[in-house]
Amino acid sequence: CVGENEYATLKASANKEYLDFVLDGYKKKGVTPVTKACKNYPKCFENINCPPPVIYCKGDVSLLKAENR
């Protein structure tokens, strides 16, 4: 889930063809980049020092929002 704003920023700062190539590669492999701006970014990461700006996920990214009980 690369948000529209993030995509626009990346697109403006990078070669569009290369960016599309990279994102298409992720998609073909079933990998979803989840950024801090995405709704599925885990809230628990907000409480750690230096959380990853991007998590590369395979499978159901909505599980990132699931709380352990």
CSV table of N, CA and C in Angstrom, one decimal:
chain,number,residue,atom,x,y,z
A,1,CYS,N,0.8,-1.2,0.0
A,1,CYS,CA,0.0,0.0,0.0
A,1,CYS,C,0.9,1.2,0.0
A,2,VAL,N,1.4,1.6,-1.1
A,2,VAL,CA,2.1,2.8,-1.3
A,2,VAL,C,1.0,3.9,-1.5
A,3,GLY,N,0.8,4.8,-0.6
A,3,GLY,CA,-0.2,5.8,-0.7
A,3,GLY,C,0.0,6.7,-1.9
A,4,GLU,N,-1.1,7.4,-2.3
A,4,GLU,CA,-1.0,8.3,-3.5
A,4,GLU,C,0.0,9.4,-3.3
A,5,ASN,N,0.1,9.9,-2.1
A,5,ASN,CA,1.0,11.0,-1.8
A,5,ASN,C,2.5,10.5,-1.9
A,6,GLU,N,2.7,9.3,-1.3
A,6,GLU,CA,4.0,8.7,-1.3
A,6,GLU,C,4.5,8.4,-2.8
A,7,TYR,N,3.5,7.9,-3.5
A,7,TYR,CA,3.8,7.5,-4.9
A,7,TYR,C,4.2,8.8,-5.7
A,8,ALA,N,3.4,9.9,-5.4
A,8,ALA,CA,3.7,11.1,-6.1
A,8,ALA,C,5.0,11.7,-5.8
A,9,THR,N,5.4,11.6,-4.5
A,9,THR,CA,6.7,12.1,-4.0
A,9,THR,C,7.8,11.3,-4.7
A,10,LEU,N,7.7,9.9,-4.6
A,10,LEU,CA,8.7,9.1,-5.2
A,10,LEU,C,8.8,9.3,-6.7
A,11,LYS,N,7.6,9.5,-7.3
A,11,LYS,CA,7.6,9.7,-8.8
A,11,LYS,C,8.3,11.0,-9.2
A,12,ALA,N,8.1,12.0,-8.4
A,12,ALA,CA,8.7,13.3,-8.7
A,12,ALA,C,10.2,13.3,-8.4
A,13,SER,N,10.7,12.4,-7.5
A,13,SER,CA,12.1,12.4,-7.2
A,13,SER,C,12.9,11.3,-7.8
A,14,ALA,N,12.2,10.4,-8.6
A,14,ALA,CA,12.9,9.3,-9.2
A,14,ALA,C,12.5,9.2,-10.7
A,15,ASN,N,13.2,8.3,-11.3
A,15,ASN,CA,12.9,8.0,-12.7
A,15,ASN,C,11.6,7.2,-12.7
A,16,LYS,N,10.5,7.7,-13.4
A,16,LYS,CA,9.2,7.1,-13.4
A,16,LYS,C,9.3,5.7,-13.9
A,17,GLU,N,10.0,5.5,-15.0
A,17,GLU,CA,10.1,4.1,-15.6
A,17,GLU,C,10.7,3.1,-14.6
A,18,TYR,N,11.7,3.6,-13.8
A,18,TYR,CA,12.3,2.7,-12.9
A,18,TYR,C,11.4,2.4,-11.7
A,19,LEU,N,10.7,3.5,-11.2
A,19,LEU,CA,9.8,3.3,-10.1
A,19,LEU,C,8.7,2.3,-10.5
A,20,ASP,N,8.1,2.5,-11.7
A,20,ASP,CA,7.1,1.6,-12.2
A,20,ASP,C,7.6,0.2,-12.3
A,21,PHE,N,8.8,0.0,-12.7
A,21,PHE,CA,9.5,-1.3,-12.9
A,21,PHE,C,9.6,-1.9,-11.5
A,22,VAL,N,10.0,-1.2,-10.5
A,22,VAL,CA,10.2,-1.7,-9.1
A,22,VAL,C,8.8,-2.1,-8.5
A,23,LEU,N,7.8,-1.2,-8.6
A,23,LEU,CA,6.5,-1.5,-8.1
A,23,LEU,C,5.8,-2.7,-8.8
A,24,ASP,N,6.0,-2.8,-10.1
A,24,ASP,CA,5.4,-3.9,-10.8
A,24,ASP,C,6.1,-5.2,-10.4
A,25,GLY,N,7.4,-5.1,-10.2
A,25,GLY,CA,8.1,-6.3,-9.7
A,25,GLY,C,7.6,-6.8,-8.4
A,26,TYR,N,7.3,-5.9,-7.4
A,26,TYR,CA,6.7,-6.3,-6.2
A,26,TYR,C,5.4,-6.9,-6.4
A,27,LYS,N,4.6,-6.3,-7.2
A,27,LYS,CA,3.2,-6.8,-7.5
A,27,LYS,C,3.2,-8.2,-8.1
A,28,LYS,N,4.1,-8.4,-9.0
A,28,LYS,CA,4.2,-9.7,-9.7
A,28,LYS,C,4.6,-10.8,-8.7
A,29,LYS,N,5.4,-10.4,-7.7
A,29,LYS,CA,5.8,-11.4,-6.7
A,29,LYS,C,4.9,-11.5,-5.5
A,30,GLY,N,3.8,-10.7,-5.5
A,30,GLY,CA,2.8,-10.8,-4.4
A,30,GLY,C,3.3,-10.0,-3.2
A,31,VAL,N,4.2,-9.1,-3.4
A,31,VAL,CA,4.8,-8.3,-2.2
A,31,VAL,C,4.1,-6.9,-2.2
A,32,THR,N,3.7,-6.5,-1.0
A,32,THR,CA,3.0,-5.2,-0.8
A,32,THR,C,3.9,-4.4,0.1
A,33,PRO,N,4.4,-3.2,-0.4
A,33,PRO,CA,5.1,-2.3,0.5
A,33,PRO,C,4.1,-1.6,1.3
A,34,VAL,N,4.3,-1.6,2.6
A,34,VAL,CA,3.4,-0.9,3.5
A,34,VAL,C,4.2,0.2,4.2
A,35,THR,N,3.8,1.5,4.0
A,35,THR,CA,4.6,2.6,4.5
A,35,THR,C,3.9,3.1,5.8
A,36,LYS,N,4.5,4.0,6.5
A,36,LYS,CA,3.9,4.6,7.7
A,36,LYS,C,2.6,5.3,7.4
A,37,ALA,N,2.4,5.8,6.2
A,37,ALA,CA,1.2,6.5,5.8
A,37,ALA,C,0.0,5.5,5.5
A,38,CYS,N,0.3,4.2,5.4
A,38,CYS,CA,-0.7,3.3,5.0
A,38,CYS,C,-1.6,2.9,6.3
A,39,LYS,N,-2.9,2.6,6.0
A,39,LYS,CA,-3.8,2.3,7.1
A,39,LYS,C,-3.4,1.0,7.8
A,40,ASN,N,-2.7,0.1,7.1
A,40,ASN,CA,-2.3,-1.2,7.6
A,40,ASN,C,-1.0,-1.2,8.4
A,41,TYR,N,-0.3,-0.1,8.4
A,41,TYR,CA,1.0,0.0,9.2
A,41,TYR,C,0.7,-0.3,10.6
A,42,PRO,N,1.4,-1.2,11.2
A,42,PRO,CA,1.1,-1.6,12.6
A,42,PRO,C,1.3,-0.5,13.6
A,43,LYS,N,0.3,-0.3,14.5
A,43,LYS,CA,0.4,0.8,15.5
A,43,LYS,C,1.5,0.5,16.5
A,44,CYS,N,1.7,-0.8,16.7
A,44,CYS,CA,2.8,-1.1,17.7
A,44,CYS,C,4.1,-0.6,17.3
A,45,PHE,N,4.3,-0.4,16.0
A,45,PHE,CA,5.6,0.1,15.6
A,45,PHE,C,5.8,1.6,16.0
A,46,GLU,N,4.7,2.3,16.3
A,46,GLU,CA,4.8,3.7,16.7
A,46,GLU,C,5.5,3.8,18.0
A,47,ASN,N,5.5,2.7,18.8
A,47,ASN,CA,6.1,2.8,20.1
A,47,ASN,C,7.6,2.3,20.2
A,48,ILE,N,8.2,2.0,19.1
A,48,ILE,CA,9.5,1.6,19.1
A,48,ILE,C,10.4,2.7,18.6
A,49,ASN,N,11.7,2.6,19.0
A,49,ASN,CA,12.7,3.6,18.6
A,49,ASN,C,13.1,3.3,17.1
A,50,CYS,N,12.9,4.2,16.2
A,50,CYS,CA,13.3,4.1,14.9
A,50,CYS,C,12.6,3.0,14.1
A,51,PRO,N,11.2,3.1,14.0
A,51,PRO,CA,10.5,2.1,13.3
A,51,PRO,C,10.8,2.1,11.8
A,52,PRO,N,10.6,1.0,11.2
A,52,PRO,CA,10.9,0.9,9.7
A,52,PRO,C,9.9,1.8,8.9
A,53,PRO,N,10.4,2.6,8.0
A,53,PRO,CA,9.5,3.4,7.2
A,53,PRO,C,8.7,2.6,6.2
A,54,VAL,N,9.2,1.4,5.8
A,54,VAL,CA,8.5,0.5,4.9
A,54,VAL,C,8.6,-0.9,5.4
A,55,ILE,N,7.5,-1.6,5.3
A,55,ILE,CA,7.5,-3.1,5.6
A,55,ILE,C,7.1,-3.7,4.3
A,56,TYR,N,7.8,-4.7,3.9
A,56,TYR,CA,7.5,-5.4,2.7
A,56,TYR,C,6.8,-6.7,3.1
A,57,CYS,N,5.5,-6.8,2.7
A,57,CYS,CA,4.7,-7.9,3.1
A,57,CYS,C,4.2,-8.8,2.0
A,58,LYS,N,4.0,-10.1,2.3
A,58,LYS,CA,3.5,-11.0,1.4
A,58,LYS,C,2.3,-11.7,2.1
A,59,GLY,N,1.1,-11.7,1.5
A,59,GLY,CA,-0.1,-12.3,2.1
A,59,GLY,C,-1.0,-11.2,2.5
A,60,ASP,N,-1.8,-11.5,3.5
A,60,ASP,CA,-2.9,-10.6,3.9
A,60,ASP,C,-2.4,-9.5,4.8
A,61,VAL,N,-2.2,-8.3,4.2
A,61,VAL,CA,-1.6,-7.2,4.9
A,61,VAL,C,-2.5,-6.6,6.0
A,62,SER,N,-3.8,-7.0,5.9
A,62,SER,CA,-4.8,-6.5,7.0
A,62,SER,C,-4.4,-7.2,8.3
A,63,LEU,N,-3.7,-8.3,8.3
A,63,LEU,CA,-3.3,-8.9,9.5
A,63,LEU,C,-2.3,-8.1,10.4
A,64,LEU,N,-1.7,-7.1,9.7
A,64,LEU,CA,-0.8,-6.2,10.4
A,64,LEU,C,-1.5,-5.4,11.4
A,65,LYS,N,-2.8,-5.2,11.2
A,65,LYS,CA,-3.6,-4.4,12.2
A,65,LYS,C,-4.2,-5.3,13.3
A,66,ALA,N,-4.1,-6.6,13.1
A,66,ALA,CA,-4.7,-7.5,14.1
A,66,ALA,C,-3.9,-7.3,15.4
A,67,GLU,N,-4.7,-7.2,16.5
A,67,GLU,CA,-4.0,-7.1,17.8
A,67,GLU,C,-3.9,-8.5,18.4
A,68,ASN,N,-2.7,-8.7,19.0
A,68,ASN,CA,-2.4,-10.0,19.8
A,68,ASN,C,-3.2,-9.9,21.1
A,69,ARG,N,-3.9,-10.9,21.4
A,69,ARG,CA,-4.6,-10.9,22.7
A,69,ARG,C,-4.2,-12.1,23.5
